[in-house]
PDB file of C-alpha atoms and ligand atoms in Angstrom:
ATOM      1  CA  MET E 993     -40.192 -11.471  -5.823  1.00  0.00           C
ATOM      2  CA  ARG E 994     -41.143 -10.169  -2.419  1.00  0.00           C
ATOM      3  CA  ASP E 995     -42.317 -13.639  -1.521  1.00  0.00           C
ATOM      4  CA  LYS E 996     -38.934 -15.038  -2.377  1.00  0.00           C
ATOM      5  CA  LYS E 997     -37.174 -12.467  -0.206  1.00  0.00           C
ATOM      6  CA  THR E 998     -39.496 -13.158   2.704  1.00  0.00           C
ATOM      7  CA  MET E 999     -38.828 -16.859   2.229  1.00  0.00           C
ATOM      8  CA  GLN E1000     -35.088 -16.348   2.190  1.00  0.00           C
ATOM      9  CA  LEU E1001     -35.286 -14.261   5.326  1.00  0.00           C
ATOM     10  CA  ARG E1002     -37.459 -16.793   7.069  1.00  0.00           C
ATOM     11  CA  SER E1003     -35.123 -19.526   5.995  1.00  0.00           C
ATOM     12  CA  ALA E1004     -32.103 -17.627   7.320  1.00  0.00           C
ATOM     13  CA  VAL E1005     -33.818 -17.037  10.653  1.00  0.00           C
ATOM     14  CA  SER E1006     -34.888 -20.643  10.944  1.00  0.00           C
ATOM     15  CA  SER E1007     -31.398 -21.929  10.129  1.00  0.00           C
ATOM     16  CA  LEU E1008     -29.955 -19.647  12.787  1.00  0.00           C
ATOM     17  CA  PHE E1009     -32.438 -20.996  15.266  1.00  0.00           C
ATOM     18  CA  ARG E1010     -31.657 -24.511  14.178  1.00  0.00           C
ATOM     19  CA  SER E1011     -27.911 -24.021  14.477  1.00  0.00           C
ATOM     20  CA  ALA E1012     -28.523 -22.929  18.060  1.00  0.00           C
ATOM     21  CA  LEU E1013     -30.531 -26.090  18.635  1.00  0.00           C
ATOM     22  CA  ASP E1014     -27.963 -28.249  16.913  1.00  0.00           C
ATOM     23  CA  PHE E1015     -25.348 -26.780  19.155  1.00  0.00           C
ATOM     24  CA  ALA E1016     -27.358 -27.656  22.236  1.00  0.00           C
ATOM     25  CA  LEU E1017     -28.422 -31.160  21.236  1.00  0.00           C
ATOM     26  CA  PRO E1018     -26.304 -33.856  19.629  1.00  0.00           C
ATOM     27  CA  PRO E1019     -27.705 -34.998  16.254  1.00  0.00           C
ATOM     28  CA  ARG E1020     -29.570 -38.270  16.377  1.00  0.00           C
ATOM     29  CA  CYS E1021     -30.212 -40.947  13.776  1.00  0.00           C
ATOM     30  CA  GLY E1022     -33.627 -40.427  12.153  1.00  0.00           C
ATOM     31  CA  GLY E1023     -34.216 -44.175  12.247  1.00  0.00           C
ATOM     32  CA  CYS E1024     -33.283 -45.300  15.758  1.00  0.00           C
ATOM     33  CA  GLY E1025     -32.283 -42.241  17.756  1.00  0.00           C
ATOM     34  CA  THR E1026     -28.612 -43.189  18.248  1.00  0.00           C
ATOM     35  CA  VAL E1027     -26.309 -40.173  18.464  1.00  0.00           C
ATOM     36  CA  VAL E1028     -24.675 -39.573  15.071  1.00  0.00           C
ATOM     37  CA  ASP E1029     -22.034 -37.143  13.762  1.00  0.00           C
ATOM     38  CA  GLU E1030     -24.182 -35.222  11.338  1.00  0.00           C
ATOM     39  CA  THR E1031     -27.668 -33.676  11.623  1.00  0.00           C
ATOM     40  CA  ASP E1032     -30.517 -35.107   9.543  1.00  0.00           C
ATOM     41  CA  SER E1033     -28.669 -38.332   8.883  1.00  0.00           C
ATOM     42  CA  PHE E1034     -28.717 -42.003   9.835  1.00  0.00           C
ATOM     43  CA  CYS E1035     -26.462 -44.367  11.759  1.00  0.00           C
ATOM     44  CA  ALA E1036     -24.592 -47.005   9.745  1.00  0.00           C
ATOM     45  CA  ASP E1037     -27.105 -49.743  10.605  1.00  0.00           C
ATOM     46  CA  CYS E1038     -30.175 -47.753   9.608  1.00  0.00           C
ATOM     47  CA  TRP E1039     -28.385 -46.490   6.501  1.00  0.00           C
ATOM     48  CA  GLN E1040     -27.727 -50.097   5.507  1.00  0.00           C
ATOM     49  CA  SER E1041     -31.358 -51.071   6.021  1.00  0.00           C
ATOM     50  CA  LEU E1042     -32.817 -48.147   4.091  1.00  0.00           C
ATOM     51  CA  ASP E1043     -33.292 -48.803   0.394  1.00  0.00           C
ATOM     52  CA  PHE E1044     -32.452 -45.493  -1.313  1.00  0.00           C
ATOM     53  CA  LEU E1045     -34.090 -45.365  -4.724  1.00  0.00           C
ATOM     54  CA  GLY E1046     -32.001 -42.718  -6.473  1.00  0.00           C
ATOM     55  CA  PRO E1047     -32.909 -40.545  -9.446  1.00  0.00           C
ATOM     56  CA  GLY E1048     -32.777 -43.269 -12.139  1.00  0.00           C
ATOM     57  CA  GLY E1049     -35.362 -45.663 -13.518  1.00  0.00           C
ATOM     58  CA  CYS E1050     -38.248 -44.852 -15.822  1.00  0.00           C
ATOM     59  CA  SER E1051     -38.185 -41.118 -16.572  1.00  0.00           C
ATOM     60  CA  ARG E1052     -41.860 -40.876 -15.621  1.00  0.00           C
ATOM     61  CA  CYS E1053     -42.639 -43.307 -12.822  1.00  0.00           C
ATOM     62  CA  GLY E1054     -39.099 -43.865 -11.549  1.00  0.00           C
ATOM     63  CA  LEU E1055     -39.455 -47.627 -11.311  1.00  0.00           C
ATOM     64  CA  PRO E1056     -36.511 -49.764 -12.464  1.00  0.00           C
ATOM     65  CA  LEU E1057     -36.236 -50.226 -16.218  1.00  0.00           C
ATOM     66  CA  GLN E1058     -35.893 -53.597 -17.937  1.00  0.00           C
ATOM     67  CA  ALA E1059     -32.970 -54.168 -20.292  1.00  0.00           C
ATOM     68  CA  THR E1060     -35.294 -53.683 -23.273  1.00  0.00           C
ATOM     69  CA  ASP E1061     -36.716 -50.348 -22.057  1.00  0.00           C
ATOM     70  CA  ALA E1062     -35.276 -47.025 -23.239  1.00  0.00           C
ATOM     71  CA  GLU E1063     -36.438 -44.048 -21.175  1.00  0.00           C
ATOM     72  CA  ASN E1064     -39.819 -45.244 -20.054  1.00  0.00           C
ATOM     73  CA  CYS E1065     -41.028 -48.521 -18.648  1.00  0.00           C
ATOM     74  CA  ALA E1066     -43.519 -50.577 -20.648  1.00  0.00           C
ATOM     75  CA  VAL E1067     -46.390 -49.564 -18.340  1.00  0.00           C
ATOM     76  CA  CYS E1068     -45.811 -45.824 -18.817  1.00  0.00           C
ATOM     77  CA  LEU E1069     -45.370 -46.282 -22.555  1.00  0.00           C
ATOM     78  CA  ALA E1070     -48.622 -48.177 -22.860  1.00  0.00           C
ATOM     79  CA  ARG E1071     -50.591 -45.773 -20.677  1.00  0.00           C
ATOM     80  CA  PRO E1072     -48.737 -42.596 -19.719  1.00  0.00           C
ATOM     81  CA  PRO E1073     -49.667 -41.624 -16.163  1.00  0.00           C
ATOM     82  CA  ARG E1074     -51.099 -38.196 -15.454  1.00  0.00           C
ATOM     83  CA  LEU E1075     -48.128 -37.501 -13.233  1.00  0.00           C
ATOM     84  CA  ASP E1076     -45.199 -36.379 -15.327  1.00  0.00           C
ATOM     85  CA  ARG E1077     -42.513 -37.516 -12.938  1.00  0.00           C
ATOM     86  CA  ILE E1078     -42.630 -39.562  -9.756  1.00  0.00           C
ATOM     87  CA  ARG E1079     -39.702 -39.902  -7.383  1.00  0.00           C
ATOM     88  CA  ALA E1080     -39.338 -41.155  -3.827  1.00  0.00           C
ATOM     89  CA  ALA E1081     -36.300 -41.132  -1.573  1.00  0.00           C
ATOM     90  CA  VAL E1082     -36.584 -44.662  -0.222  1.00  0.00           C
ATOM     91  CA  ALA E1083     -38.528 -47.885  -0.631  1.00  0.00           C
ATOM     92  CA  TYR E1084     -41.261 -48.444   1.933  1.00  0.00           C
ATOM     93  CA  GLY E1085     -39.891 -50.719   4.653  1.00  0.00           C
ATOM     94  CA  ASP E1086     -39.604 -50.999   8.443  1.00  0.00           C
ATOM     95  CA  ILE E1087     -37.406 -47.960   9.017  1.00  0.00           C
ATOM     96  CA  SER E1088     -38.897 -45.685   6.367  1.00  0.00           C
ATOM     97  CA  ARG E1089     -42.361 -46.567   7.679  1.00  0.00           C
ATOM     98  CA  SER E1090     -41.394 -45.847  11.256  1.00  0.00           C
ATOM     99  CA  ILE E1091     -39.999 -42.443  10.256  1.00  0.00           C
ATOM    100  CA  ALA E1092     -43.212 -41.535   8.430  1.00  0.00           C
ATOM    101  CA  MET E1093     -45.351 -42.750  11.372  1.00  0.00           C
ATOM    102  CA  ARG E1094     -43.334 -40.849  13.953  1.00  0.00           C
ATOM    103  CA  LEU E1095     -43.780 -37.658  11.954  1.00  0.00           C
ATOM    104  CA  LYS E1096     -47.475 -38.275  11.362  1.00  0.00           C
ATOM    105  CA  TYR E1097     -48.620 -39.475  14.781  1.00  0.00           C
ATOM    106  CA  GLY E1098     -45.692 -38.640  17.045  1.00  0.00           C
ATOM    107  CA  ARG E1099     -45.231 -35.157  15.590  1.00  0.00           C
ATOM    108  CA  LYS E1100     -41.490 -35.560  15.426  1.00  0.00           C
ATOM    109  CA  VAL E1101     -41.243 -32.639  13.044  1.00  0.00           C
ATOM    110  CA  ALA E1102     -37.437 -32.785  12.965  1.00  0.00           C
ATOM    111  CA  LEU E1103     -37.869 -35.947  10.907  1.00  0.00           C
ATOM    112  CA  ALA E1104     -39.376 -33.871   8.098  1.00  0.00           C
ATOM    113  CA  ARG E1105     -36.001 -32.188   7.823  1.00  0.00           C
ATOM    114  CA  THR E1106     -34.283 -35.533   7.476  1.00  0.00           C
ATOM    115  CA  MET E1107     -36.842 -36.722   4.920  1.00  0.00           C
ATOM    116  CA  SER E1108     -36.504 -33.563   2.854  1.00  0.00           C
ATOM    117  CA  ARG E1109     -32.739 -33.868   2.815  1.00  0.00           C
ATOM    118  CA  TYR E1110     -33.001 -37.119   0.862  1.00  0.00           C
ATOM    119  CA  MET E1111     -35.965 -36.015  -1.255  1.00  0.00           C
ATOM    120  CA  HIS E1112     -34.364 -32.754  -2.380  1.00  0.00           C
ATOM    121  CA  PRO E1113     -31.765 -34.251  -4.795  1.00  0.00           C
ATOM    122  CA  LEU E1114     -34.538 -36.118  -6.613  1.00  0.00           C
ATOM    123  CA  LEU E1115     -36.541 -33.053  -7.586  1.00  0.00           C
ATOM    124  CA  GLY E1116     -34.705 -32.615 -10.881  1.00  0.00           C
ATOM    125  CA  ASP E1117     -34.772 -29.408 -12.910  1.00  0.00           C
ATOM    126  CA  LEU E1118     -37.783 -27.301 -12.069  1.00  0.00           C
ATOM    127  CA  PRO E1119     -38.964 -24.181 -13.913  1.00  0.00           C
ATOM    128  CA  ALA E1120     -38.936 -20.877 -12.020  1.00  0.00           C
ATOM    129  CA  ASP E1121     -42.715 -20.819 -11.553  1.00  0.00           C
ATOM    130  CA  THR E1122     -42.874 -24.197  -9.804  1.00  0.00           C
ATOM    131  CA  MET E1123     -44.858 -24.590  -6.609  1.00  0.00           C
ATOM    132  CA  PHE E1124     -45.049 -27.350  -4.039  1.00  0.00           C
ATOM    133  CA  VAL E1125     -48.532 -28.602  -3.233  1.00  0.00           C
ATOM    134  CA  PRO E1126     -48.782 -30.983  -0.271  1.00  0.00           C
ATOM    135  CA  VAL E1127     -51.381 -33.717  -0.817  1.00  0.00           C
ATOM    136  CA  PRO E1128     -54.260 -32.319   1.256  1.00  0.00           C
ATOM    137  CA  LEU E1129     -56.113 -34.078   4.052  1.00  0.00           C
ATOM    138  CA  HIS E1130     -59.844 -33.779   4.459  1.00  0.00           C
ATOM    139  CA  ARG E1131     -60.601 -31.081   7.001  1.00  0.00           C
ATOM    140  CA  TRP E1132     -62.129 -33.579   9.455  1.00  0.00           C
ATOM    141  CA  ARG E1133     -58.973 -35.595   9.420  1.00  0.00           C
ATOM    142  CA  LEU E1134     -56.931 -32.433   9.741  1.00  0.00           C
ATOM    143  CA  TRP E1135     -58.950 -31.402  12.798  1.00  0.00           C
ATOM    144  CA  GLY E1136     -58.540 -34.838  14.289  1.00  0.00           C
ATOM    145  CA  ARG E1137     -54.816 -35.017  13.807  1.00  0.00           C
ATOM    146  CA  GLY E1138     -54.022 -31.342  14.061  1.00  0.00           C
ATOM    147  CA  PHE E1139     -51.570 -31.248  11.219  1.00  0.00           C
ATOM    148  CA  ASN E1140     -50.830 -32.566   7.772  1.00  0.00           C
ATOM    149  CA  GLN E1141     -47.429 -34.232   7.696  1.00  0.00           C
ATOM    150  CA  SER E1142     -47.080 -33.541   3.957  1.00  0.00           C
ATOM    151  CA  VAL E1143     -47.292 -29.808   4.653  1.00  0.00           C
ATOM    152  CA  ILE E1144     -44.396 -30.076   7.104  1.00  0.00           C
ATOM    153  CA  VAL E1145     -42.292 -31.985   4.568  1.00  0.00           C
ATOM    154  CA  ALA E1146     -43.207 -29.509   1.788  1.00  0.00           C
ATOM    155  CA  ARG E1147     -42.091 -26.603   3.983  1.00  0.00           C
ATOM    156  CA  GLU E1148     -38.760 -28.264   4.580  1.00  0.00           C
ATOM    157  CA  LEU E1149     -38.312 -28.842   0.847  1.00  0.00           C
ATOM    158  CA  SER E1150     -39.230 -25.217   0.282  1.00  0.00           C
ATOM    159  CA  ARG E1151     -36.591 -24.116   2.768  1.00  0.00           C
ATOM    160  CA  ARG E1152     -33.977 -26.081   0.839  1.00  0.00           C
ATOM    161  CA  THR E1153     -35.029 -24.922  -2.631  1.00  0.00           C
ATOM    162  CA  GLY E1154     -36.830 -21.573  -2.325  1.00  0.00           C
ATOM    163  CA  VAL E1155     -39.798 -23.066  -4.219  1.00  0.00           C
ATOM    164  CA  PRO E1156     -42.998 -21.737  -2.583  1.00  0.00           C
ATOM    165  CA  VAL E1157     -45.570 -23.996  -0.942  1.00  0.00           C
ATOM    166  CA  SER E1158     -49.184 -23.481  -1.934  1.00  0.00           C
ATOM    167  CA  LEU E1159     -51.679 -24.626   0.664  1.00  0.00           C
ATOM    168  CA  ASP E1160     -54.838 -23.442  -1.048  1.00  0.00           C
ATOM    169  CA  SER E1161     -54.461 -24.635  -4.639  1.00  0.00           C
ATOM    170  CA  LEU E1162     -55.888 -28.053  -3.976  1.00  0.00           C
ATOM    171  CA  ARG E1163     -58.574 -29.172  -1.543  1.00  0.00           C
ATOM    172  CA  ARG E1164     -59.802 -32.556  -0.474  1.00  0.00           C
ATOM    173  CA  VAL E1165     -63.553 -32.224  -0.623  1.00  0.00           C
ATOM    174  CA  LYS E1166     -64.458 -35.853   0.050  1.00  0.00           C
ATOM    175  CA  ARG E1167     -63.302 -38.135   2.817  1.00  0.00           C
ATOM    176  CA  THR E1168     -61.874 -41.316   1.392  1.00  0.00           C
ATOM    177  CA  PRO E1169     -61.438 -44.669   3.157  1.00  0.00           C
ATOM    178  CA  PRO E1170     -58.018 -46.383   3.022  1.00  0.00           C
ATOM    179  CA  LEU E1171     -57.353 -47.681  -0.483  1.00  0.00           C
ATOM    180  CA  LYS E1172     -55.470 -50.741   0.690  1.00  0.00           C
ATOM    181  CA  GLY E1173     -56.921 -53.971  -0.618  1.00  0.00           C
ATOM    182  CA  LEU E1174     -58.966 -52.315  -3.362  1.00  0.00           C
ATOM    183  CA  ASN E1175     -58.286 -53.048  -7.011  1.00  0.00           C
ATOM    184  CA  LEU E1176     -57.372 -50.356  -9.507  1.00  0.00           C
ATOM    185  CA  ARG E1177     -60.919 -49.669 -10.615  1.00  0.00           C
ATOM    186  CA  GLN E1178     -62.226 -49.514  -7.032  1.00  0.00           C
ATOM    187  CA  ARG E1179     -59.423 -47.157  -6.019  1.00  0.00           C
ATOM    188  CA  ARG E1180     -60.124 -44.877  -8.953  1.00  0.00           C
ATOM    189  CA  ARG E1181     -63.788 -44.795  -8.087  1.00  0.00           C
ATOM    190  CA  THR E1182     -63.054 -44.103  -4.433  1.00  0.00           C
ATOM    191  CA  VAL E1183     -60.820 -41.103  -5.095  1.00  0.00           C
ATOM    192  CA  ALA E1184     -62.871 -39.737  -7.998  1.00  0.00           C
ATOM    193  CA  GLY E1185     -64.155 -36.312  -7.069  1.00  0.00           C
ATOM    194  CA  ALA E1186     -62.192 -36.303  -3.807  1.00  0.00           C
ATOM    195  CA  PHE E1187     -60.079 -33.305  -4.824  1.00  0.00           C
ATOM    196  CA  ARG E1188     -60.881 -29.927  -6.226  1.00  0.00           C
ATOM    197  CA  ALA E1189     -58.548 -27.243  -7.528  1.00  0.00           C
ATOM    198  CA  ASN E1190     -59.127 -23.784  -6.115  1.00  0.00           C
ATOM    199  CA  PRO E1191     -60.438 -21.586  -8.933  1.00  0.00           C
ATOM    200  CA  GLN E1192     -58.590 -18.633  -7.346  1.00  0.00           C
ATOM    201  CA  ALA E1193     -55.239 -20.424  -7.534  1.00  0.00           C
ATOM    202  CA  GLU E1194     -52.985 -19.395 -10.384  1.00  0.00           C
ATOM    203  CA  LEU E1195     -52.295 -22.786 -11.847  1.00  0.00           C
ATOM    204  CA  ARG E1196     -52.363 -22.029 -15.559  1.00  0.00           C
ATOM    205  CA  GLY E1197     -49.140 -23.055 -17.259  1.00  0.00           C
ATOM    206  CA  ARG E1198     -47.389 -23.776 -13.982  1.00  0.00           C
ATOM    207  CA  THR E1199     -45.432 -26.743 -12.748  1.00  0.00           C
ATOM    208  CA  VAL E1200     -46.767 -28.317  -9.580  1.00  0.00           C
ATOM    209  CA  VAL E1201     -44.804 -30.754  -7.476  1.00  0.00           C
ATOM    210  CA  LEU E1202     -47.127 -32.726  -5.226  1.00  0.00           C
ATOM    211  CA  VAL E1203     -45.511 -33.604  -1.924  1.00  0.00           C
ATOM    212  CA  ASP E1204     -46.498 -36.693   0.038  1.00  0.00           C
ATOM    213  CA  ASP E1205     -44.967 -38.752   2.815  1.00  0.00           C
ATOM    214  CA  VAL E1206     -45.747 -42.228   1.519  1.00  0.00           C
ATOM    215  CA  LEU E1207     -46.770 -43.237  -1.975  1.00  0.00           C
ATOM    216  CA  THR E1208     -48.699 -46.494  -1.984  1.00  0.00           C
ATOM    217  CA  THR E1209     -50.878 -47.122  -5.007  1.00  0.00           C
ATOM    218  CA  GLY E1210     -50.526 -43.766  -6.725  1.00  0.00           C
ATOM    219  CA  SER E1211     -54.305 -43.445  -7.203  1.00  0.00           C
ATOM    220  CA  THR E1212     -54.594 -40.499  -4.827  1.00  0.00           C
ATOM    221  CA  ALA E1213     -51.748 -38.624  -6.502  1.00  0.00           C
ATOM    222  CA  ASP E1214     -53.222 -39.445  -9.888  1.00  0.00           C
ATOM    223  CA  ALA E1215     -56.561 -37.934  -8.835  1.00  0.00           C
ATOM    224  CA  CYS E1216     -54.728 -34.796  -7.659  1.00  0.00           C
ATOM    225  CA  ALA E1217     -52.840 -34.540 -10.959  1.00  0.00           C
ATOM    226  CA  ARG E1218     -56.093 -34.840 -12.853  1.00  0.00           C
ATOM    227  CA  VAL E1219     -57.741 -31.828 -11.217  1.00  0.00           C
ATOM    228  CA  LEU E1220     -54.557 -29.744 -11.238  1.00  0.00           C
ATOM    229  CA  LYS E1221     -54.127 -30.317 -14.966  1.00  0.00           C
ATOM    230  CA  ARG E1222     -57.767 -29.565 -15.629  1.00  0.00           C
ATOM    231  CA  ALA E1223     -57.195 -26.287 -13.815  1.00  0.00           C
ATOM    232  CA  GLY E1224     -54.369 -25.516 -16.227  1.00  0.00           C
ATOM    233  CA  ALA E1225     -51.174 -26.844 -14.608  1.00  0.00           C
ATOM    234  CA  SER E1226     -48.787 -27.725 -17.412  1.00  0.00           C
ATOM    235  CA  ARG E1227     -46.833 -30.317 -15.479  1.00  0.00           C
ATOM    236  CA  VAL E1228     -47.510 -32.228 -12.259  1.00  0.00           C
ATOM    237  CA  ASP E1229     -44.732 -34.183 -10.551  1.00  0.00           C
ATOM    238  CA  LEU E1230     -44.808 -36.070  -7.299  1.00  0.00           C
ATOM    239  CA  ILE E1231     -42.085 -36.330  -4.700  1.00  0.00           C
ATOM    240  CA  SER E1232     -42.497 -38.545  -1.661  1.00  0.00           C
ATOM    241  CA  TRP E1233     -40.375 -39.797   1.183  1.00  0.00           C
ATOM    242  CA  ALA E1234     -41.132 -43.492   0.718  1.00  0.00           C
ATOM    243  CA  ARG E1235     -42.880 -45.546  -1.887  1.00  0.00           C
ATOM    244  CA  VAL E1236     -44.150 -49.063  -2.039  1.00  0.00           C
ATOM    245  CA  VAL E1237     -42.073 -50.994  -4.552  1.00  0.00           C
ATOM    246  CA  GLY E1238     -41.998 -54.661  -5.437  1.00  0.00           C
ATOM    247  CA  PRO E1239     -44.847 -57.020  -6.150  1.00  0.00           C
ATOM    248  CA  SER E1240     -47.551 -54.435  -5.444  1.00  0.00           C
ATOM    249  CA  ARG E1241     -46.230 -52.058  -8.054  1.00  0.00           C
ATOM    250  CA  LEU E1242     -48.047 -48.862  -8.866  1.00  0.00           C
ATOM    251  CA  ASP E1243     -51.060 -48.796 -11.110  1.00  0.00           C
ATOM    252  CA  LEU E1244     -51.543 -45.275 -12.253  1.00  0.00           C
TER     253      LEU E1244
HETATM  254 ZN1  LIG F  80     -30.126 -45.664  13.361  1.00  0.00          ZN
HETATM  255 ZN1  LIG F  81     -42.728 -45.935 -15.829  1.00  0.00          ZN
END
């Protein structure tokens, strides 16, 4: 309860600060930097080029359903993923990639606000005990880069929803190479044992929403869901800014 109050206060202070900033600087398009009318939005051209995915699709993985599917796609029916619900704001493409890269390497933290604005409506109904858990980086990578972009996005989502962010529930205990180009079995093997749930974290019976910037194969998120559920989480969702859709569909 106290946490929630502190959060609300912090959120009020940060919106005040932001309004002051917004007053001083004209809002710019998150995609190309053109001056736009509204904060955390896009110009007409970038808006057109972004492929917003929306809340629909398979109730679990969020991918488009075939005419013959009811609530779930054939893949999720055949082998339900460990993640209970996966949603992403946009399809991975030139602009969505550039936004994620500028946050990650260019530290344009204002972009996390823009990302969270379009991720927020896709969260769905969440129980009161939900917490956001950013997909952790290995500490060497964290030292190298200085920050975890998923933490910044999770904090922005928290500001919009009041759902707390937990930074110590999940740890990445193994460095993993990029999963690109590996097949499903190789990816699974690579991420196996990479994450560990903190035994001190109160995960039992709780809903966890993993937060990531880009969802590619889903293997990393799946490995996170596995340890969180083993530690007692009753439901694990994933929300990301962008996701790879199309021919290289997810194998969970
Ligand atoms: Zn633009
Ligand atoms: Zn599905």
